[in-house]
Short mmCIF file of C-alpha atoms and ligand atoms in Angstrom, two decimals:
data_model
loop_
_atom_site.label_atom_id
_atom_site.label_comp_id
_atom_site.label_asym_id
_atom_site.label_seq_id
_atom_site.Cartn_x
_atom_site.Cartn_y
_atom_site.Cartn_z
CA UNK A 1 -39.27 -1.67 7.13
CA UNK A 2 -38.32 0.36 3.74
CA UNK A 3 -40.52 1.91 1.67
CA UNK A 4 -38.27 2.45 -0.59
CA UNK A 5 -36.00 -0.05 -0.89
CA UNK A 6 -35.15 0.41 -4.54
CA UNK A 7 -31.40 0.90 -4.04
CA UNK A 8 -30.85 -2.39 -2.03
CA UNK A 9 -32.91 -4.09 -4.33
CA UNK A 10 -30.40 -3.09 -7.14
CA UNK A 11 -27.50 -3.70 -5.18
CA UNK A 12 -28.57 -7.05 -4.90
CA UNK A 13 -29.13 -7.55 -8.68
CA UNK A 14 -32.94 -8.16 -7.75
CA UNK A 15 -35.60 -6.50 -10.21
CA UNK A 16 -36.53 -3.14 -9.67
CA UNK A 17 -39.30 -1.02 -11.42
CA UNK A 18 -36.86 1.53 -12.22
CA UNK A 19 -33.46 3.01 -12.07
CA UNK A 20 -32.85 4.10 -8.25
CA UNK A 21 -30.55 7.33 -7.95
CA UNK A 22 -28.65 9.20 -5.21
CA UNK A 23 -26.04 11.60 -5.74
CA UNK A 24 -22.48 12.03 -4.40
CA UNK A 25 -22.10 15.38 -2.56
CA UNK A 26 -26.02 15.93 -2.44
CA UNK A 27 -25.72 17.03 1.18
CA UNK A 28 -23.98 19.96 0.60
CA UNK A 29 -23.47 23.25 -0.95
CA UNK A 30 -25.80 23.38 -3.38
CA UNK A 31 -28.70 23.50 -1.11
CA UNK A 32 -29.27 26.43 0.26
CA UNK A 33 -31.12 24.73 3.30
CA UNK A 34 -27.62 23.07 3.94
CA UNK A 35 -25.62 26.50 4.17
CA UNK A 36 -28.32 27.60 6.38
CA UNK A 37 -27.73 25.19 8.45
CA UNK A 38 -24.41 24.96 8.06
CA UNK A 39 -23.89 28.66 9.91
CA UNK A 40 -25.25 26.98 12.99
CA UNK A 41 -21.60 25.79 13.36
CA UNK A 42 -18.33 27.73 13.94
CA UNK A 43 -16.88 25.39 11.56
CA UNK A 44 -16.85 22.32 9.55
CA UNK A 45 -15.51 20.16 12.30
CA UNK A 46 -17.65 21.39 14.68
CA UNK A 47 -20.79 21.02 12.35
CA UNK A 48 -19.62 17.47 11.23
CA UNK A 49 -19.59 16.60 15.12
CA UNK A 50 -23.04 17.60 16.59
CA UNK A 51 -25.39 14.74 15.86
CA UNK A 52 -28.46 17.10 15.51
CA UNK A 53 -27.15 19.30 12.31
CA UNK A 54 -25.77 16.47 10.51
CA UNK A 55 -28.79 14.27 10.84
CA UNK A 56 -30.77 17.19 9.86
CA UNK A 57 -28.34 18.03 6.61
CA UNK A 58 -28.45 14.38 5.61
CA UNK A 59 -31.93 13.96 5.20
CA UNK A 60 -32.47 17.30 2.98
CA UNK A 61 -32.00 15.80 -0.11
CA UNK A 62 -34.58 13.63 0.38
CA UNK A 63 -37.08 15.82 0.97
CA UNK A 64 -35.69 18.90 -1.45
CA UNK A 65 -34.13 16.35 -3.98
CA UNK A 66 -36.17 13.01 -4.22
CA UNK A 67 -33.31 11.13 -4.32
CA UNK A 68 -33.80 7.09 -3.10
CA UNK A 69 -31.29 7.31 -0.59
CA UNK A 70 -29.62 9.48 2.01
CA UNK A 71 -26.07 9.44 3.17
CA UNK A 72 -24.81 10.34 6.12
CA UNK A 73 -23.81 13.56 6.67
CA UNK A 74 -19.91 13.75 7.78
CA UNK A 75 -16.40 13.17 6.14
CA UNK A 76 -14.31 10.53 5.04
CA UNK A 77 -11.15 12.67 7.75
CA UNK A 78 -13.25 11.78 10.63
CA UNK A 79 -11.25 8.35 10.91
CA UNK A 80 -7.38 10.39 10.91
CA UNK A 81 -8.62 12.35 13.40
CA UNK A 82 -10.22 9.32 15.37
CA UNK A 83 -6.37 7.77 15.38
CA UNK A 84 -4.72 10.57 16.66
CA UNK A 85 -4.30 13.00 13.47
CA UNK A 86 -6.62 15.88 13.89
CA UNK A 87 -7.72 17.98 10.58
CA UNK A 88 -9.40 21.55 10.04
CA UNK A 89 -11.22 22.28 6.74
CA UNK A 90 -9.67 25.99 5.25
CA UNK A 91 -12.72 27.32 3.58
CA UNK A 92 -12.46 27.48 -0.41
CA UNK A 93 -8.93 25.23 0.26
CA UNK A 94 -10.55 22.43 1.92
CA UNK A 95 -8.60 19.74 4.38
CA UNK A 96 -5.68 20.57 6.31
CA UNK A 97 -3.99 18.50 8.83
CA UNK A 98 -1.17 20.63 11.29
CA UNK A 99 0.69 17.21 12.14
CA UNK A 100 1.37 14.70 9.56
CA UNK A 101 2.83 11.79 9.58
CA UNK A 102 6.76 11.10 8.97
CA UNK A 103 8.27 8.33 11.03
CA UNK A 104 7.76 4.67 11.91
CA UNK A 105 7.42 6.02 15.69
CA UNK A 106 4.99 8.30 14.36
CA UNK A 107 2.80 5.51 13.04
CA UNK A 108 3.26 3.58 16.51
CA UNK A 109 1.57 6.47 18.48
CA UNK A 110 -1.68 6.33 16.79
CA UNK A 111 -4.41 4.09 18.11
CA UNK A 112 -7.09 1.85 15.97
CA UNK A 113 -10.22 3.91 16.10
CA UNK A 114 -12.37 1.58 17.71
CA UNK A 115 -16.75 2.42 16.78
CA UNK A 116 -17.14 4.13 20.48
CA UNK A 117 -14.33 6.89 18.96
CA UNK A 118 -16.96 8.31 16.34
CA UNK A 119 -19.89 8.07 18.64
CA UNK A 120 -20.82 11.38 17.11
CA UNK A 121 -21.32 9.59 13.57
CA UNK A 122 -23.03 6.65 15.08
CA UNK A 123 -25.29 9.66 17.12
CA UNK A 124 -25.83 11.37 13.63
CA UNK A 125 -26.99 7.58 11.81
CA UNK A 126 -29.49 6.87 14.83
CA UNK A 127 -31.31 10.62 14.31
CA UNK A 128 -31.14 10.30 10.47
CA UNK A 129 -32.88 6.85 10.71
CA UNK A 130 -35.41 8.18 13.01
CA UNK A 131 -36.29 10.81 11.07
CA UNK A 132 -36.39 8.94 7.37
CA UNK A 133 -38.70 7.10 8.98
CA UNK A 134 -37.91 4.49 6.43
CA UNK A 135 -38.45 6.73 3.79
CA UNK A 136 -35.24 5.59 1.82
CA UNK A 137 -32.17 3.73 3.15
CA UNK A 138 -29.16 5.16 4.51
CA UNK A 139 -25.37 5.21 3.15
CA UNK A 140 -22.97 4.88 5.69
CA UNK A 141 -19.40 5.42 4.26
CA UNK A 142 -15.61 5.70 4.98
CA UNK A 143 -12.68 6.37 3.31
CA UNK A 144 -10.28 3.63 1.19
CA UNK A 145 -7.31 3.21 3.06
CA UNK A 146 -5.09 4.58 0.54
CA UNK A 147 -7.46 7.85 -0.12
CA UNK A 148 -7.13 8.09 4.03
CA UNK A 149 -3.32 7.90 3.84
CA UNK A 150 -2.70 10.36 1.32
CA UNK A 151 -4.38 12.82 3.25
CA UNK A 152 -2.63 11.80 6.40
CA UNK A 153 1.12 12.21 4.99
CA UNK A 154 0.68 15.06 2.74
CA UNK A 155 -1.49 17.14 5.13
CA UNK A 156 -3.77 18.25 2.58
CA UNK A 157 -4.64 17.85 -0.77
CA UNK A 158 -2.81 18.19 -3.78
CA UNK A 159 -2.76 17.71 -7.39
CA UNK A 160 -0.10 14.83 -7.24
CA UNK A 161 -0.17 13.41 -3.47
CA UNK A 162 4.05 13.59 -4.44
CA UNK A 163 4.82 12.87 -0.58
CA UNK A 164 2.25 10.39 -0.02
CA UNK A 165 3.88 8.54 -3.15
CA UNK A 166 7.19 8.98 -1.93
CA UNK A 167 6.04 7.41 1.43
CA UNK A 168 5.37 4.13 -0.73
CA UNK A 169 8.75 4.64 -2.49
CA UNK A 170 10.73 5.16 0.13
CA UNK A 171 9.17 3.20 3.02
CA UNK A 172 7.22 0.54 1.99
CA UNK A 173 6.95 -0.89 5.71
CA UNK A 174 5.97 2.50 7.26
CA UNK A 175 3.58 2.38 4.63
CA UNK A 176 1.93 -1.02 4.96
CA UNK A 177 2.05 -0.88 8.79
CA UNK A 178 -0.20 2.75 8.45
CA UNK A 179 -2.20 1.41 5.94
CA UNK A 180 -3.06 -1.69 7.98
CA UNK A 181 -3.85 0.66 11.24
CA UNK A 182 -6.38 2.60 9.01
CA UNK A 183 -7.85 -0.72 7.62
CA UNK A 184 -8.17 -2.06 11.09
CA UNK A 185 -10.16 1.89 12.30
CA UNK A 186 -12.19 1.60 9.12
CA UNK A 187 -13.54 -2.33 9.59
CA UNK A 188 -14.47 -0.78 13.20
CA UNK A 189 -16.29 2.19 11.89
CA UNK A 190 -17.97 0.77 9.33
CA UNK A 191 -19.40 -2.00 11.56
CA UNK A 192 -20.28 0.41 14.33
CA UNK A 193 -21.90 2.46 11.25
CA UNK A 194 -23.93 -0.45 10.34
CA UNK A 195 -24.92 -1.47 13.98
CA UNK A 196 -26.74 2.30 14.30
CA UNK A 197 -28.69 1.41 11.33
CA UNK A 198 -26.37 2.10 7.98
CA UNK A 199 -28.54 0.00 5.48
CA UNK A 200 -25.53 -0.07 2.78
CA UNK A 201 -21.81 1.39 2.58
CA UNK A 202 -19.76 3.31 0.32
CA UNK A 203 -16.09 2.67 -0.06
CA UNK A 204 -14.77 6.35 -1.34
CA UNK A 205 -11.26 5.82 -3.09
CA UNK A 206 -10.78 9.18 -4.10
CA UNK A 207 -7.10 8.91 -5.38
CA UNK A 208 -6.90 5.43 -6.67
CA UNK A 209 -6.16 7.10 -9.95
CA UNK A 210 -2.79 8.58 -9.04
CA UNK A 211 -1.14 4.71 -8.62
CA UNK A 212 0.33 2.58 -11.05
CA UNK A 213 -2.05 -0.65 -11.33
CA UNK A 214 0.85 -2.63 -9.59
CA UNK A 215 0.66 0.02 -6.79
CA UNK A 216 -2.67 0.53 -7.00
CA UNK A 217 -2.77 -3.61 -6.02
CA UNK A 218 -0.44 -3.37 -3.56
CA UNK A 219 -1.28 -0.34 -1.56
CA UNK A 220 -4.62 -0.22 -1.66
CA UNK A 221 -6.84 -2.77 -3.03
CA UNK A 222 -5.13 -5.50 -0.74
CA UNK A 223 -6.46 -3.23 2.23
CA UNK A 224 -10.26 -2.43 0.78
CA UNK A 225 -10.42 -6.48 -0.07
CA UNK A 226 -10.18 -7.03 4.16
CA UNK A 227 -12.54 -4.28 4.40
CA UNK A 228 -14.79 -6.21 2.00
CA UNK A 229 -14.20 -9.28 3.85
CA UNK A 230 -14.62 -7.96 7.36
CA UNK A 231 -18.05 -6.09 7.01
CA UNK A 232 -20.92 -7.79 5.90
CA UNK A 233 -24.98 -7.79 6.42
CA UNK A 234 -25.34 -5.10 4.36
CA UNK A 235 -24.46 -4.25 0.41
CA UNK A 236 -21.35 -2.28 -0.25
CA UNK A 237 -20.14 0.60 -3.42
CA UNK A 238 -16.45 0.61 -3.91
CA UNK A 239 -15.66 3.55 -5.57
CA UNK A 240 -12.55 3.99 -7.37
CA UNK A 241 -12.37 7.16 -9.03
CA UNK A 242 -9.90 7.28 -12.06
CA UNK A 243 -9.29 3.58 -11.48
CA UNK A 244 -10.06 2.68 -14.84
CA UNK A 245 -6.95 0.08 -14.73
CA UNK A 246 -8.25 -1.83 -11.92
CA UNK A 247 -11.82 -2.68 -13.02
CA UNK A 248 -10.93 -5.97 -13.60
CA UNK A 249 -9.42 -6.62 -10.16
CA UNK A 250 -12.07 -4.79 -8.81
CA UNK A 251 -14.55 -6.93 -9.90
CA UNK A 252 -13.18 -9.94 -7.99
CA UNK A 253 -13.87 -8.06 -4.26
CA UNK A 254 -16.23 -9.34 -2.13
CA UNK A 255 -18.35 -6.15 -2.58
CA UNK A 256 -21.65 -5.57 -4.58
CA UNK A 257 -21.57 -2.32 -6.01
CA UNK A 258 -18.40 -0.72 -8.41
CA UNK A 259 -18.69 3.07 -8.45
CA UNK A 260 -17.86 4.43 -12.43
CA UNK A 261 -16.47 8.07 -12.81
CA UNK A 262 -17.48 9.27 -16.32
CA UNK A 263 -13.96 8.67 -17.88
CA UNK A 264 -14.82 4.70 -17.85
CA UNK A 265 -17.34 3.81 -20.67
CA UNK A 266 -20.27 1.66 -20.04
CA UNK A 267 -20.21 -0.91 -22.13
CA UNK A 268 -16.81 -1.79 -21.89
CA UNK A 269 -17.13 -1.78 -17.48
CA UNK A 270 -19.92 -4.23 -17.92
CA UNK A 271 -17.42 -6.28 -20.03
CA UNK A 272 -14.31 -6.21 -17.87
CA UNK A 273 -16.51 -6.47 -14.31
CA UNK A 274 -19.24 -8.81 -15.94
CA UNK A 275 -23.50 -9.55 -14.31
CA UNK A 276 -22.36 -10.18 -10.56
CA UNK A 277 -21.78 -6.67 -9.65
CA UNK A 278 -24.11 -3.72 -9.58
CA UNK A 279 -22.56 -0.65 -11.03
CA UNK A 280 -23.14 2.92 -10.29
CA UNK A 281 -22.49 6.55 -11.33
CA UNK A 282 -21.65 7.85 -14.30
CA UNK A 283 -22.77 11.17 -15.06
CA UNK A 284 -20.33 13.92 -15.51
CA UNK A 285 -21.15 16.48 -12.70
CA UNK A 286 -20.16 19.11 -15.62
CA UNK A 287 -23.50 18.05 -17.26
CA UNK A 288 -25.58 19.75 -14.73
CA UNK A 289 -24.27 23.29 -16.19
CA UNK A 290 -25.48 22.40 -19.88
CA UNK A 291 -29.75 22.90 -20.65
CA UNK A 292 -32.46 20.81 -20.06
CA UNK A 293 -32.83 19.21 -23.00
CA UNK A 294 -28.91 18.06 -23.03
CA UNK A 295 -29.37 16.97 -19.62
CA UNK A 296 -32.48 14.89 -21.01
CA UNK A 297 -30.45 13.66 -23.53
CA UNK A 298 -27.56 12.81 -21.62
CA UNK A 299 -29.16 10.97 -18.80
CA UNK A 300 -31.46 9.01 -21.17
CA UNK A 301 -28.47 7.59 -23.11
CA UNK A 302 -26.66 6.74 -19.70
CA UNK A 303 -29.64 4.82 -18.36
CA UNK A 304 -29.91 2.90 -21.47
CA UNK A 305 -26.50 1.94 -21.71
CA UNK A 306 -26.40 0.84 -18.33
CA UNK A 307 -29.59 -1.30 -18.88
CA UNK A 308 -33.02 -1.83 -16.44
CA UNK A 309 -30.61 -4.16 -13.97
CA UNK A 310 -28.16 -3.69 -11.67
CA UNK A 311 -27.73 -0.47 -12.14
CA UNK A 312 -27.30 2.89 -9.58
CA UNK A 313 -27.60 6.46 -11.32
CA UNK A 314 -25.55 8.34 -10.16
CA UNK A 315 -22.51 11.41 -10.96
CA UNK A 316 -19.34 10.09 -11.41
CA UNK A 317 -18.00 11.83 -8.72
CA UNK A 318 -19.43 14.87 -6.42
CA UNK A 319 -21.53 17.63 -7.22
CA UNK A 320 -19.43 20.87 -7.77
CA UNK A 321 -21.49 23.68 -5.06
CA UNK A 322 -21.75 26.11 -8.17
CA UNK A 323 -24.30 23.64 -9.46
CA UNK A 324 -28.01 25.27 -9.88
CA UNK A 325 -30.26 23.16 -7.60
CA UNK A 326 -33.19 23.03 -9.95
CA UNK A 327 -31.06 21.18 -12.63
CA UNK A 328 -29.87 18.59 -10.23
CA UNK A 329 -33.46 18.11 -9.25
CA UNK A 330 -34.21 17.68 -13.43
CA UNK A 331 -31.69 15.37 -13.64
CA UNK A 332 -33.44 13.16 -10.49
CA UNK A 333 -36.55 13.60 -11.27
CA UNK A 334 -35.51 12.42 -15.80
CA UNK A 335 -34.11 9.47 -13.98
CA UNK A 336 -37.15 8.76 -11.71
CA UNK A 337 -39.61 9.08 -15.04
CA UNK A 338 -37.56 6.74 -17.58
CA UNK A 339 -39.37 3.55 -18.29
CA UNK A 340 -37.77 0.76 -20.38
O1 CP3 B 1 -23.46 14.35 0.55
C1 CP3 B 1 -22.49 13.63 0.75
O2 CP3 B 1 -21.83 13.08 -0.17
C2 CP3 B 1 -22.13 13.27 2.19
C3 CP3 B 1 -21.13 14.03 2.82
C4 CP3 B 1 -19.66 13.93 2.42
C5 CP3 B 1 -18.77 14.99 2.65
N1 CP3 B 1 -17.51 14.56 2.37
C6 CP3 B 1 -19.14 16.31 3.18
C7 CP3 B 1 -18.29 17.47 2.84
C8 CP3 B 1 -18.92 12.87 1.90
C9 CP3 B 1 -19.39 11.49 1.43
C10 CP3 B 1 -17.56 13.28 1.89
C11 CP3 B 1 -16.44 12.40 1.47
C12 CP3 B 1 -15.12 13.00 1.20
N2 CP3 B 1 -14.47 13.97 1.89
C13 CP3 B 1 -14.25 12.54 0.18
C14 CP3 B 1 -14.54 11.40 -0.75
C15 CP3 B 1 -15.41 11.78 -1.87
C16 CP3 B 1 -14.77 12.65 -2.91
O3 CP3 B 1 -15.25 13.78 -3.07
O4 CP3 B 1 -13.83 12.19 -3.54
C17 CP3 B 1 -13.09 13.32 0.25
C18 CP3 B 1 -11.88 13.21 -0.66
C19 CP3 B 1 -13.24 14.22 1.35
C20 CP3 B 1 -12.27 15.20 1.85
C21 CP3 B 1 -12.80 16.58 1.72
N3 CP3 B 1 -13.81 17.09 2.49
C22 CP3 B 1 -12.37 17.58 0.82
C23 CP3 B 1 -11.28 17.42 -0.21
C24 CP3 B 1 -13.15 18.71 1.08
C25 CP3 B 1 -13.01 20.07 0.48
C26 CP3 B 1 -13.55 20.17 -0.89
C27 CP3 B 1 -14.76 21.04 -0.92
O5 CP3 B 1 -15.71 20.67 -1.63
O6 CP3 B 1 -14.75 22.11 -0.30
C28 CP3 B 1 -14.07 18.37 2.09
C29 CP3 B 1 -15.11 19.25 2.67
C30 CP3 B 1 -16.51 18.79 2.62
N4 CP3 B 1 -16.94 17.55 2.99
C31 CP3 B 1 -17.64 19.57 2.23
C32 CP3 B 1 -18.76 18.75 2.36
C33 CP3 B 1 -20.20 19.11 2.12
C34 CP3 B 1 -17.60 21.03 1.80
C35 CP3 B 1 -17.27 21.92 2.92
C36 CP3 B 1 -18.38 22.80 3.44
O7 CP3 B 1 -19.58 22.54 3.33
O8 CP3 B 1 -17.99 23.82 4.00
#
């Protein structure tokens, strides 16, 4: 049992006796209990991969933060790396992959992650549970299929993903038939997540905002819909960042929760996604450098615009690590004090 089941309750449209938050990135750099912990490792792989230091990472926040929920400490790579594609993360460069892929052969040779592949996440879920002690629920999450792909033909990121969008350009089958092998590995990894006791998901589309909305349909949302369709017993966030275009079509998924970055206004998301979804985000993470009293200000006018239902506070995408701790815990804690 929950004691805190705010979050699920808001997912679900239910009442709630105020705005739940969590925070994207709040198991990170910006505690300095995580890059404590985070020396324990030889590197981010390694660290992401021993059960013990990411359960203990992802429940931090929760006791340093106050947030409502955790999230489980690992990366959205984990499933390239589960098909055959192995990454390394280049401190202050971030992912990079030594094999990418090129050819239709090269798409052939990698296997559907099946749950038992990411035992280590599964591991990590079980200990975080354990030690929440049903304190708050906890987020499993995976990639989108088309955030997963870019990463997996470019090799690392980029400003433009050019070579990933060239893929779709010039291949569209090698494309589909990749896409579809990551959809397959993320249905199994999010189920196994669930099974270990994930009590919601997030669907992390990080570069839906690169694609035309014609693209954008064809090459990704198709594949996040069967994701939609294929987990369920618990709620589910698709987050789309930059995918302003595709609110619409968004809306019509069989999930209950549509991530906002802070480019989308409010009002206008409620009107193109309408009262069946839950939204969440939208905070700037750039607010967090400004004073308290703009952060006040800020937050109070986002939580009123969103409204006392159905909605998740949260930034509209990660926290940056130069953020000061005590102002993302003043921007929690003016969420967890507003009244309507
Ligand atoms: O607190 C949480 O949100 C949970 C943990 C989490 C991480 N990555 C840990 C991490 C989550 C949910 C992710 C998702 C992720 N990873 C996404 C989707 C969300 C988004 O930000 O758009 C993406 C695109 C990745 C890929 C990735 N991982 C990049 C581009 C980087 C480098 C950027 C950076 O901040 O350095 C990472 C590394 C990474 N993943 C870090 C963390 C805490 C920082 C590395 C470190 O601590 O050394």
């Amino acid at each position: 049992m929950l004691k805190n089941d705010l979050i699920l309750r808001a997912a679900r449209g239910q009442d709630v006796e105020r705005t739940p938050v969590w925070l994207m990135r709040q198991a990170g750099r910006i505690l300095p209990e995580y890059r404590k912990v985070r020396e324990k490792a030889k590197d981010f792989v390694t660290f992401v991969k021993t059960p013990e230091l990411a359960a203990e990472v992802t429940v931090q926040p929760v006791d340093i933060l106050g947030v409502d929920a955790a999230i489980i400490f690992s990366d959205i790579l984990v499933i390239p790396e589960a098909m055959g594609l192995p990454y390394k993360m280049i401190e202050a460069k971030g992912p990079f992959f030594e094999k990418t892929i090129k050819t239709e052969k090269e798409v052939e040779q990698l296997r559907v992650a099946a749950g038992e592949d990411l035992k280590y996440v599964t591991d990590a879920i079980k200990l975080a549970k354990k030690e929440l002690n049903g304190r708050v629920p906890l987020i499993g999450f995976a990639g989108a299929p088309w955030t997963i792909f870019a990463y997996m033909i470019e090799g690392s990121g980029s400003k433009t993903f050019s070579q990933a969008k060239k893929m779709l350009y010039t291949n569209p089958k090698l494309s589909h038939s990749l896409l579809q092998k990551i959809t397959d590995s993320t249905i199994n990894y999010l189920n196994a997540q669930i099974l270990a006791g994930a009590d919601l998901i997030q669907i992390f589309d990080s570069w839906a905002g690169i694609l035309s909305p014609e693209q954008y349909n064809e090459f990704s949302l198709q594949y996040i819909s069967q994701i939609c369709d294929a987990v369920t017993n618990v709620p589910k966030i698709v987050f789309a960042k930059d995918a302003f275009f595709a609110r619409k079509e968004i809306s019509k998924l069989k999930c209950d929760v549509i991530g906002l970055d802070w480019t989308m206004d409010i009002a206008e998301s409620k009107m193109l996604i309408g009262n069946n979804k839950t939204l969440q985000g939208n905070a700037d993470p750039c607010l967090l450098y400004s004073d308290l009293p703009t952060i006040k200000k800020e937050t109070e006018k986002m939580l009123q615009a969103f409204g006392p239902k159905r909605h998740i506070a949260n930034l509209g995408h990660g926290l940056y690590p130069d953020t000061d701790k005590e102002k993302v815990k003043f921007f929690v804690d003016t969420i967890k004090e507003f009244r309507f």
